[in-house]
PDB file of C-alpha atoms in Angstrom:
ATOM      1  CA  GLN A   1     145.969  22.385 -12.671  1.00 83.00           C
ATOM      2  CA  VAL A   2     147.537  18.738 -12.505  1.00 91.00           C
ATOM      3  CA  GLN A   3     147.420  16.718 -15.560  1.00 96.00           C
ATOM      4  CA  LEU A   4     147.498  12.530 -14.168  1.00 97.00           C
ATOM      5  CA  VAL A   5     149.304  10.008 -17.181  1.00 97.00           C
ATOM      6  CA  GLU A   6     148.582   6.129 -16.200  1.00 97.00           C
ATOM      7  CA  SER A   7     150.747   3.414 -17.321  1.00 97.00           C
ATOM      8  CA  GLY A   8     150.839  -0.056 -16.417  1.00 98.00           C
ATOM      9  CA  GLY A   9     147.637  -1.818 -17.364  1.00 97.00           C
ATOM     10  CA  GLY A  10     147.593  -4.704 -19.964  1.00 97.00           C
ATOM     11  CA  LEU A  11     145.968  -8.089 -19.593  1.00 98.00           C
ATOM     12  CA  VAL A  12     146.930 -11.176 -17.024  1.00 98.00           C
ATOM     13  CA  GLN A  13     146.149 -14.487 -15.863  1.00 98.00           C
ATOM     14  CA  ALA A  14     144.253 -14.737 -12.370  1.00 98.00           C
ATOM     15  CA  GLY A  15     147.101 -15.253  -9.909  1.00 98.00           C
ATOM     16  CA  ALA A  16     149.195 -12.363 -11.353  1.00 98.00           C
ATOM     17  CA  SER A  17     150.569  -9.514 -10.127  1.00 98.00           C
ATOM     18  CA  LEU A  18     150.856  -5.956 -12.128  1.00 98.00           C
ATOM     19  CA  ARG A  19     151.705  -2.370 -10.820  1.00 98.00           C
ATOM     20  CA  LEU A  20     149.548   0.381 -12.216  1.00 98.00           C
ATOM     21  CA  SER A  21     151.946   4.185 -11.890  1.00 98.00           C
ATOM     22  CA  CYS A  22     150.792   7.344 -12.615  1.00 98.00           C
ATOM     23  CA  ALA A  23     152.859  10.160 -13.630  1.00 98.00           C
ATOM     24  CA  ALA A  24     151.542  13.907 -12.359  1.00 97.00           C
ATOM     25  CA  SER A  25     152.573  17.590 -14.148  1.00 94.00           C
ATOM     26  CA  ASP A  26     152.539  19.123 -11.076  1.00 82.00           C
ATOM     27  CA  ARG A  27     155.947  19.818  -9.070  1.00 86.00           C
ATOM     28  CA  THR A  28     153.365  20.135  -6.200  1.00 91.00           C
ATOM     29  CA  PHE A  29     152.474  16.087  -6.359  1.00 94.00           C
ATOM     30  CA  SER A  30     153.080  16.232  -2.710  1.00 94.00           C
ATOM     31  CA  ILE A  31     150.396  18.259  -1.587  1.00 94.00           C
ATOM     32  CA  TYR A  32     147.493  16.329  -3.176  1.00 96.00           C
ATOM     33  CA  SER A  33     145.407  13.694  -1.290  1.00 97.00           C
ATOM     34  CA  MET A  34     145.297  10.986  -4.280  1.00 98.00           C
ATOM     35  CA  ALA A  35     143.260   7.653  -5.091  1.00 98.00           C
ATOM     36  CA  TRP A  36     142.601   4.977  -7.805  1.00 98.00           C
ATOM     37  CA  PHE A  37     139.189   4.578  -8.574  1.00 98.00           C
ATOM     38  CA  ARG A  38     138.284   1.909 -11.526  1.00 98.00           C
ATOM     39  CA  GLN A  39     135.272   1.522 -13.562  1.00 98.00           C
ATOM     40  CA  ALA A  40     133.921  -2.222 -14.852  1.00 96.00           C
ATOM     41  CA  PRO A  41     131.767  -2.831 -17.663  1.00 92.00           C
ATOM     42  CA  GLY A  42     128.233  -1.803 -16.959  1.00 94.00           C
ATOM     43  CA  LYS A  43     129.588  -0.769 -13.145  1.00 96.00           C
ATOM     44  CA  GLU A  44     129.561   2.500 -11.754  1.00 96.00           C
ATOM     45  CA  ARG A  45     133.114   3.319 -10.569  1.00 96.00           C
ATOM     46  CA  GLU A  46     134.566   2.684  -7.183  1.00 97.00           C
ATOM     47  CA  LEU A  47     137.546   3.767  -5.418  1.00 98.00           C
ATOM     48  CA  VAL A  48     140.008   1.298  -4.804  1.00 98.00           C
ATOM     49  CA  ALA A  49     143.093   2.244  -3.144  1.00 98.00           C
ATOM     50  CA  ALA A  50     143.035   6.312  -1.437  1.00 98.00           C
ATOM     51  CA  ILE A  51     146.938   8.038   0.236  1.00 98.00           C
ATOM     52  CA  GLY A  52     146.342  11.385   1.456  1.00 97.00           C
ATOM     53  CA  SER A  53     149.360  14.361   1.478  1.00 95.00           C
ATOM     54  CA  GLY A  54     150.626  12.258   5.078  1.00 93.00           C
ATOM     55  CA  GLY A  55     150.278   9.038   3.657  1.00 94.00           C
ATOM     56  CA  SER A  56     147.409   7.035   5.129  1.00 96.00           C
ATOM     57  CA  THR A  57     146.287   4.759   2.957  1.00 97.00           C
ATOM     58  CA  ARG A  58     142.560   3.416   2.631  1.00 97.00           C
ATOM     59  CA  TYR A  59     141.262   0.315   0.657  1.00 97.00           C
ATOM     60  CA  VAL A  60     137.781  -1.154  -0.450  1.00 97.00           C
ATOM     61  CA  ASP A  61     137.389  -4.028   1.311  1.00 97.00           C
ATOM     62  CA  SER A  62     137.329  -6.519  -1.826  1.00 97.00           C
ATOM     63  CA  VAL A  63     141.509  -5.375  -2.472  1.00 98.00           C
ATOM     64  CA  LYS A  64     142.518  -5.186   0.948  1.00 98.00           C
ATOM     65  CA  GLY A  65     145.299  -7.486   1.543  1.00 97.00           C
ATOM     66  CA  ARG A  66     145.927  -8.106  -1.968  1.00 98.00           C
ATOM     67  CA  PHE A  67     146.737  -4.138  -3.353  1.00 98.00           C
ATOM     68  CA  THR A  68     149.201  -1.234  -2.400  1.00 98.00           C
ATOM     69  CA  ILE A  69     148.660   1.901  -3.217  1.00 98.00           C
ATOM     70  CA  SER A  70     152.114   4.157  -3.194  1.00 98.00           C
ATOM     71  CA  ARG A  71     153.291   7.952  -3.735  1.00 98.00           C
ATOM     72  CA  ASP A  72     156.633   8.936  -4.170  1.00 97.00           C
ATOM     73  CA  ASN A  73     156.732  12.853  -3.705  1.00 96.00           C
ATOM     74  CA  ALA A  74     160.273  12.894  -5.389  1.00 95.00           C
ATOM     75  CA  LYS A  75     159.090  11.529  -8.207  1.00 96.00           C
ATOM     76  CA  ASN A  76     155.881  12.855  -8.736  1.00 97.00           C
ATOM     77  CA  THR A  77     154.478   9.491  -9.518  1.00 97.00           C
ATOM     78  CA  LEU A  78     151.452   7.005  -7.421  1.00 98.00           C
ATOM     79  CA  TYR A  79     151.664   3.778  -7.920  1.00 98.00           C
ATOM     80  CA  LEU A  80     149.394   1.070  -7.150  1.00 98.00           C
ATOM     81  CA  GLN A  81     150.712  -2.882  -6.647  1.00 98.00           C
ATOM     82  CA  MET A  82     148.392  -5.493  -6.690  1.00 98.00           C
ATOM     83  CA  SER A  83     149.239  -9.317  -6.303  1.00 98.00           C
ATOM     84  CA  SER A  84     146.669 -11.969  -6.312  1.00 98.00           C
ATOM     85  CA  LEU A  85     144.609 -10.649  -9.636  1.00 98.00           C
ATOM     86  CA  LYS A  86     140.590 -11.988  -9.934  1.00 98.00           C
ATOM     87  CA  LEU A  87     138.802 -12.003 -12.819  1.00 97.00           C
ATOM     88  CA  GLU A  88     136.733  -9.387 -10.702  1.00 97.00           C
ATOM     89  CA  ASP A  89     139.482  -6.779 -10.852  1.00 98.00           C
ATOM     90  CA  THR A  90     138.599  -6.093 -14.546  1.00 98.00           C
ATOM     91  CA  ALA A  91     137.772  -2.760 -14.865  1.00 98.00           C
ATOM     92  CA  VAL A  92     139.902   0.791 -16.095  1.00 98.00           C
ATOM     93  CA  TYR A  93     141.805   2.363 -13.435  1.00 98.00           C
ATOM     94  CA  TYR A  94     141.828   5.653 -12.567  1.00 98.00           C
ATOM     95  CA  CYS A  95     144.166   8.213 -11.425  1.00 98.00           C
ATOM     96  CA  ALA A  96     142.847  11.136  -9.382  1.00 98.00           C
ATOM     97  CA  ALA A  97     144.122  14.209  -6.885  1.00 97.00           C
ATOM     98  CA  ARG A  98     142.215  16.383  -5.374  1.00 97.00           C
ATOM     99  CA  THR A  99     143.632  18.654  -2.785  1.00 94.00           C
ATOM    100  CA  GLY A 100     142.296  18.213   1.041  1.00 91.00           C
ATOM    101  CA  ARG A 101     142.075  14.783   2.629  1.00 94.00           C
ATOM    102  CA  ALA A 102     141.630  11.384   1.318  1.00 95.00           C
ATOM    103  CA  THR A 103     138.085  10.733   0.371  1.00 94.00           C
ATOM    104  CA  VAL A 104     135.717   7.402  -1.328  1.00 94.00           C
ATOM    105  CA  SER A 105     133.359   9.530  -3.519  1.00 95.00           C
ATOM    106  CA  SER A 106     134.869  10.551  -7.176  1.00 96.00           C
ATOM    107  CA  ARG A 107     132.691  13.196  -6.626  1.00 96.00           C
ATOM    108  CA  ASP A 108     135.428  15.146  -4.528  1.00 96.00           C
ATOM    109  CA  TYR A 109     138.464  14.666  -7.586  1.00 97.00           C
ATOM    110  CA  ALA A 110     139.079  17.523  -9.263  1.00 96.00           C
ATOM    111  CA  TYR A 111     142.068  15.884 -11.838  1.00 97.00           C
ATOM    112  CA  TRP A 112     141.932  12.814 -13.066  1.00 98.00           C
ATOM    113  CA  GLY A 113     144.222  10.884 -16.012  1.00 98.00           C
ATOM    114  CA  GLN A 114     142.413   9.134 -18.818  1.00 97.00           C
ATOM    115  CA  GLY A 115     142.440   5.798 -17.366  1.00 97.00           C
ATOM    116  CA  THR A 116     144.413   2.453 -18.208  1.00 98.00           C
ATOM    117  CA  GLN A 117     142.818  -0.841 -18.331  1.00 98.00           C
ATOM    118  CA  VAL A 118     142.797  -4.413 -16.359  1.00 98.00           C
ATOM    119  CA  THR A 119     141.851  -7.418 -17.842  1.00 98.00           C
ATOM    120  CA  VAL A 120     142.416 -10.420 -16.001  1.00 98.00           C
ATOM    121  CA  SER A 121     141.585 -13.869 -17.949  1.00 97.00           C
ATOM    122  CA  SER A 122     141.297 -17.745 -16.019  1.00 94.00           C
TER     123      SER A 122
END
């Protein structure tokens, strides 16, 4: 069972950049499809970005061109580089993993981190 630990969240002003990291405990990290989800107060958890074991990526439309998901299999770490942050990006960001291809539904992911808060202020 893979354990995931997110870091890098914080309070930033609109327009700033932030990089989230997700460290995985499993040495077979490379076989997992990984994803970043977020959940704002009163809203459902939504996919932000996903990356397959082969490196293919997908993004929610609202972050395309601003966020970049990447992975370093040698370090067992997933990243989310966020730039041009907006107020609406404020949420708890979760790292998730699953075997098989990357999908958009949170129900497909078996392993989750504890989340890291990202707050964007004006």
